[in-house]
Each structure stands twice: as C-alpha cells, then as structure tokens.
Amino acid sequence: MAYNEMKFGVFAIHATKRTRLSRGVPSLAQPSEVHLLWIVRSSHQFLAATLSITAVSLLNPPASIAQSDHAHVRVAEPIPGQVRNTRHIDAAGNAVVNFENLAKQEALSGRPMPPVRALILPEVEEPAEPLSSLSPGSIQAPYSAFAASPSPSSSFMGLDDIPMVDSSYIVIPPDVGGAVGPTKIMSGLNNNYRIFNKSDGSVISTVGTATFWAPSGETALNGLTDPRTLYDPYNNRWIAVMQSVIPGAGDILVGVSQTSDPSGNWFLYRFAIGFTLDFPIVGFNKNWISVSINRYSTAGLFQRGINLVLNYPLARTGTGTGTIFTHAVNTHFCSAPCATYSPTSDTLYVATHLSSAGATYTLDMITGTPSAPVYTAGGSQTRPGGGWVQPGGQLLPQSAPNSGASSCGATPCVIETQDAQIRSAPVYRGGFIHYTQTIGLPSSGLAHTGVQWTKLDTPSGSFADGGRIEDATANSSNGGKWYAYPHIAVNSVGDFMVGYSQFSSAQHPSSGYSVHLAGDVAGTVRDPVIYKVGADYYHKDFGSGRNRWGDFSQAQVDPSDDRSLWTVQEYGETRVSTNDGGTGANGSRWSTYWANVAGPVPTVTIATGPSQSEGNSGLTPFTFAVNLSTGYSLPVTVNCQTSDGTATVAGNDYQASAGSITIPAGATSGTVTVNVVGDTNVEANETFTLTLTSATNAVIGSPSTSTGTIVNDDTYTITATAGANGSISPSGAVAVNSGADETLTIAADACHHIADVLVDGVSVGAVSTYTFTNVTANHTISAGFAPSLSVSIGDVIAIEGNVGTTGFDFPVRLSGPCTATVQATWKTADGTATVADGDYVADSSAVSFAPGATSGILTVRVNGDLTPEGQETILVNLSNPVNAGIADGQGLGTILNDDGASAVDNAALRDLSFAVEGGNPVADVVGFRLGLPASTRAELSIYDVAGRRVGHPLSGVLGAGYHTVKWHVHGGDAAAGSGVYFVRFTAEGRTFTRRFVLLR
C-alpha cells in the first residue's frame, strides 16, 4: 500500500533465490528467509526500516551479450516519427520523507544488525548492437599529449565499500553516482545515500537505499539498483531515481526534494511499470523528468526501450503523474535523456548509441506541455571519425595486490568493462548536446579501451565536435593506460570535464579526468589528471566470475558559480585482507572519490558599515557584511584589519581586530564582527574602518574598506516646557548629542499668541522656533502664551416693573471672531440693589461664543414692586475666560423707578441698552426703555410670529441718554390682536430683539 495510507504495522517480505533460466532470466524459486521489519508511526512519520535479511543467494545473470558467442536478440534501427504507443500513469505509491530524520532514526534504532554478507545486484542480459559494417569515415586522429588539465582545487573520498546501513549487505557493482548542490553533495550508490559538506567533504548523514525508498511502498528492497542522482539548478531540486528488478513487475522509483537541501523533505513516487526492467537513465528540463529504461520479456530478452515522462511541475508539489512512451520493438536500448541546462527550453533531447562499427546514433525529442508531452523519435545518424569495437567482458588490466596474491595467478584478475552505450545523462547546454562512451580501440581489433566524447548540434542532432581520450600504445600487459566508465559536465562558458576510471597492468584502478577549455582547439582534450591513485588491487565477484566495476560515473557543473566542474569516480581502495576468494570474506574494497576543478575565483567586497549606538557599558558588536560576486565551489577565506578613524583603540573606543572569516562553498556572504566599547562619555559620533587585506580562493574588489560609525548615545538634555494654551515640540527632556543642533517649534492654540520665550531664563522674544547649535551643555526653554481676543460686558438701564420679574439683558462682546468656542463665567453681585432686599434674583452661569460669533446676551431677573424708591444698581462680573481674555469684566445694571418719566438725564451710559417696560404680558400700550451712550439714529420695529411688521414706533435720531418709546396698539399701525410679538431695536450697527405677549 502507499506510504501515506499506512498506520502502525509490521510487514514481512519473503524473497527467493534467483536461478537462471535458459535465456539467463532470473526466476523465483526456493524461498529463503528474508525479513523486512518496519514501523510507520503515522501518515507523515517514517521510522527507519529495520532490515534483517538472514540469507540471500542471488545467482548473477550471465555475462553481457557482448561476451556471448551469439545474441538472442539484436537491437534494430530506430523508426523515425512520433511515438504513438503511450499511456498515462499515476504513482502507485507516494510518501514524504525527511532525509535527516531517516538517518537519525536509523542510527538510533538499536536493532541488532545481521552479519556482513555479499549481494550481487540483479541485472538483465544486454542485446547486441545492430548489424553494420565498419564506418568508412575519416579516422579520428590518435590521442597525443596536448596540455595539462587543471589540477583539482579540492577532492575528498565519497561513499566507499561499506555495508548497507540498513541491512549489512556489501554490494557489487557500486553504480557510482551523485550530484552537487549549493552547499552540499549527495552520493547515491547501490549500498547507501550519503550527504557531504561541499566545503570540506565531511559526512553529514547516511541513509540506506532500502530505508529511503521503503515508504514509497516498494517491497523488493533487496532488488533496488541503478541509483541516479541529479541536481536541477533552475528549480533548486534534487532528483533521485532507482528501479527494482522484478521479473514482469518492475517499479521505477522517483524522488524530488522539496528544497535545495537534500537533508530535508522529499516527495517519493513509485511507478508500477509492470514489466521486467533494467538500467534507467535520467534527464530533466523545466517541464519533465525523463526516465528511459530497458524493457525485457519474462524470458529475459530485450524487447524495447520505454520512457517515463514525469510531469515535473506537479512532481515538485507532491503529485506523481506522467506518460509512458513505448518504443518500437527492439529499439531504444539504453536511450539517454539529457540533463537540460536551460531555464527556458521546452525540448528535452534523448540520445541513443546504435552501432560501434558503424559509429551511428540517433537523437529524439520530447516536446509539448508538462501534462501532454509528445515524443518524436529521430533517425540514424553517423558520427564522423570512424567506428570502434564494442567493448565488453573482463578486459581492464590492473597490477598485482600490494600483499598476497591474485586468485587469477601471475596475471592479476582483470576487471569487467561495459559496452559503448551512453551510460549517464548527456548534457544539453547552449544549443549543443555532450555525451561520452567507453569504446574499444583500435577499430581493427580491441587492444585497449578509451573514452570518446561527442558534441551534437540541435535540433538537427548533427555532429558538431568530438574527440577521444586513449593511450594508443596500450595493451593488456605493457603498462599502457585504459579508460572506461566516463561522464561529462559542461559549464556556462563552454569548458567541459570528462571524468573516468583509469586502468593499467602497471597500476591499481584509479580516478581521473580530462578538461577541455572553451578556447582549446576543437576536437582536443587536455592531458589526463589522476586525482586519486588507486590504493590496491581489486577483485571481488562473490563467485559470479564477473569482477564488476562502475556501472557508470557522474560529472556535474557546480550550481554556485556555474563554472566549477566536479566528478566522482571509482578507484581500488586498500584491501582489508589478502583473501581473494569468491565469498563475502573477500578482502578487496572499492571506493569513490570526488574532485573539483574550480572556476574563476569570485570577487570579494565589503558592504557599507554599520552605524549604531555604542551602549553605556560592556561591548557592542558591530557587524560588517562581506560579499562574494558569486557562490564558489571552494570555501573562501578573507583576511581583514581594523584601523582608527576618529575612534581609536588607544581611547578605548573599540577593540582592534585582525583576523579572517571563511565563507563556505556555495555561500555568497559572511560577516565580520568588531566589538565597540560602551561608555557614558558625552562626545561626538566617531568612526573606524575595516579593510579587506587578502583572500584565498577570491580576489579583493571594490569597495574593500568599510566605515563603522559609533553613534554617541551619551547626550545633553534640553528641558522644554510650554504654558497653557500652546505647545513646544519636542517637549520634555530632549536628548541631544554633543555638538549637535536641536530646533524646537513653538505654537499657540487657537485665539492665542506666543507671549514670550525664555531660554535658560532669558527672554528671546515671542519667537515661533528656536535652535540650539553645537550643544555642549544642558539647557532649558519655556514658552508662555496669551489670548489674542477679549470679552467685554455692557451696562443695562431698565425699569423693574410692578410685578413679577423683568429681564435685564446685559450685552457681551468678543473683540474678534475665534475658530474655537470662547467662554466666560458670569455672576451677579449687589450694588445699591441687594438680593437681601429682594431687588433682583442672584444668578451665575457661563456665556459662550460659538466659533465665529462676536456678541451675546446674558439675562439677570429683576423683581418688580410698587415701592417708590430711587434708582438702584446691580453688578454682573465676568471671570474664568476660555480662549480669550477679559477687557471689561463688570456690567452695571440700573433699575429705574416706574414713574412714567420719558427721559432720565442723570444716569451715565457706557453702552447701548434696551428693555420692555412694565410687566409681561402687556395691554394696549407697550413701553420700551432705550439707553444710548451717544446721539445716534435708532429704529424700533414690532413683528408678529409670522415675521410681518405690525408696528414701527421709532425711526430717527435720538440724543444721548435714556428714552422711553410708547407703542399704542390702536395707533397709526394696524390694530394688533392678542399674541406673541417681537420688538427689534437697532442702533450703532447693533440689533437687540425682545419677545413680549400682548393681551387684548
């Protein structure tokens, strides 16, 4: 079942011994005990598989068809055109795993491990090439010494011949693969997956292949083989592929990392193909992951190639779905999809070797969309330079063991080579395809093997360039060099590296490479570099008769700079014993080694320095960023030195620093920290510099010097205050650095103005801003404010009436309009009239002026009586003004006797006054008392509630003094009936309105 459907459980899987059928096909018979125990905690947590495989005997398939006298099946020429035999396929199982968690769980499982024992991984018989005569093309020039390839910039041991960490099996062959990411390297071999630090090759974690793939639902965990591992630098994803060799029921397993970190989460997919499968080759572009694989009959005969084209955008998000393309019968053996180094290319090319003698090949294309790919097969094309011999079988020579003897006698056991197929993904880059092959030379009869590289143009597939790496004099016994198991990597400027294993009767199997720089002569490659010399003789066949090597190797450009070139190759490691027998106790050991030829070094610069406070005590870190122009495949070491500016080491402003930082391989920046000493001294800002003085694996660029600014945080204080009705900003305790300027802004509230500003107690006038310059001491500043407007109250003269109360309306005025509400409190006070004598009603309240208003009325109630008495006065006092001052704060009210007088000359007037005489309501005659401080024109009009004027008793000039005007209801105006009326008095540009009630 699929991993994400599992719950807690224990599963047992029984494998069987493999025996050979007449056609060399592994069949299942004679079950032996094979136990696989694994626990799933939940749908998203996988506890590392506990493998306890007590005994497995896998009889190897026969030697490749190249070693047989006659082929049972011969591959055919391709049929050009669109491949119509397609079917949709979805993953039969899927899972999400975390590589680092699997490694930890495996290490902490505590289970007893079975003894170390041998496992020959199953393979299926290879077919012969198409029949063809030797190509008559011009013979390629023999290899000769040319120029030195660059030495490795770094190298370290990769995965070696250790048991599977989850089952204790030791395996042959290793199938050497791996990929390089931004900061990590991942090796994927038949025994284990291992992740390394790219900077120094240190091991981060290791996971068994069975542990990694078991969550996908794969059950044939002892039949996993042909691991392929790639890194996609455009989508920043790792791609891992393996297959299970199960007669009639093989699976293709595909893993896609969720990030650029292989230690993190992976999506795993299991595709149940339903046939016997072998030897997947994997490529990719932005649309697809292409897995080309050979399909066999249940009798073990090659039938045809198939290609799983996986929807890559969906695979990156957790959905495994794709298309199976099935090729014409007996065609497309070992077709090789390209690793596509382009973020935009919509075509994924697939190259296939056809004939060694005829030097033929074909180039296919996958086009379309991620969900609807179209596969178009190409026709046969011929590579210029002549044919070669198809290699195969036990051919590769080596020297004798360091100690002990070879079981093959005086001539040490030879090592198996493979065929001339394209055994690892070609590289598509810049419109060209590069691939490599192992070939037998000379074409007249194999005396040695060499490596051939080919460059094709696209889309035609025509030959563009090519060459060979060989020792033309080599044979099996003269110490000449043999080359096999190559792969190629191409960088962004057209340099390429061909990695391979080197063999000789005079040396142990070694790891090497050759480089072609973009400016080198076409068709050439530089001299080999053997970066890892073989340590010992290698012979290990577990009784199969096949001393396996390879089956392939890997090379890749570094994604950090797209210039550095990497390869991982197999070599003979030091034997652990002299046992050269055919059991698991054999002492030979294979191992792998990584090498990096770094590209041009990056430029290192320093960013703008920090500007920050120093603190009052202790040390404050100032961090400087050091940047590379590009990531690099090697760690970069940068040396730097501080120097004084206005800040000095002697003045204890900062601590001198002279050291270095290392920027890890793949990273693009690092930091340098300089400690600044905190203090409480008030001082100006100070500076120091940090200079990049030298670098390893980089060159110093510009800027190479950066300034750190120590911002003084020990300050002087300006105390800023504002009185009522205004503000100062900033206010309160204002911190100012030594020598700095500080400007303060003063603003009055509405209807107020700045009265004065005091700086350190001394007036500087009514200024709206003030700037303290070059502050070197504490200061004070205060601002005072005054109202811009004032309120005044006028006087009133009126008769008291005989009964009830009469309203004495005191006029109040504001000297001008205000944008805010103006208020004042008013309160009555005794004059000659007293509250105690019942002359008036004591009162107090507030008078308000709405925004924009300038006048108002406040009313005091005077008690009417019939007592003859002289004139009396009352007072109204204003206080507590808001948004204004008080200009005239006391109003005088004069109470006149009701003696019928028409004018009063002995009462001084300071303001207009107006009142309705007598009681209210009134009868036929209504009297109005007017007070004029000066001779002026006056007008008196009577209006009813409808706004119609019904009386006009006064319109003319009156002298200064008090006047009584009578309105006779039956006079010259139309008779007025009972009701409410309004009288309007206008004089000196002011208007007073009173209401009265007329009763008839």
Short mmCIF file of C-alpha atoms in Angstrom, two decimals, residues 21 51 65 251 264 286 366 492 613 639 697 713 717 741 745 818 854 864 910 950 971 974:
data_model
loop_
_atom_site.label_atom_id
_atom_site.label_comp_id
_atom_site.label_asym_id
_atom_site.label_seq_id
_atom_site.Cartn_x
_atom_site.Cartn_y
_atom_site.Cartn_z
CA LEU A 21 16.50 -19.85 -16.98
CA LEU A 51 16.14 -4.83 7.91
CA ILE A 65 25.57 -10.35 -24.67
CA ASP A 251 9.00 -0.46 -10.49
CA GLY A 264 15.25 18.00 4.18
CA LYS A 286 11.75 22.60 -16.77
CA ILE A 366 10.26 15.36 -26.18
CA SER A 492 28.44 28.18 -18.63
CA SER A 613 24.93 53.27 19.34
CA ASN A 639 41.54 38.40 5.93
CA ASN A 697 40.02 31.50 -3.45
CA ASP A 713 24.25 57.69 22.89
CA THR A 717 19.39 67.38 27.89
CA ASP A 741 21.95 71.15 16.76
CA THR A 745 8.98 74.71 17.44
CA CYS A 818 -12.31 82.89 17.07
CA THR A 854 -18.70 88.01 18.43
CA GLY A 864 -40.88 94.28 40.12
CA ARG A 910 -21.43 103.31 28.65
CA VAL A 950 -47.07 95.31 12.58
CA GLY A 971 -52.25 103.97 16.91
CA ALA A 974 -52.99 98.37 12.11
#
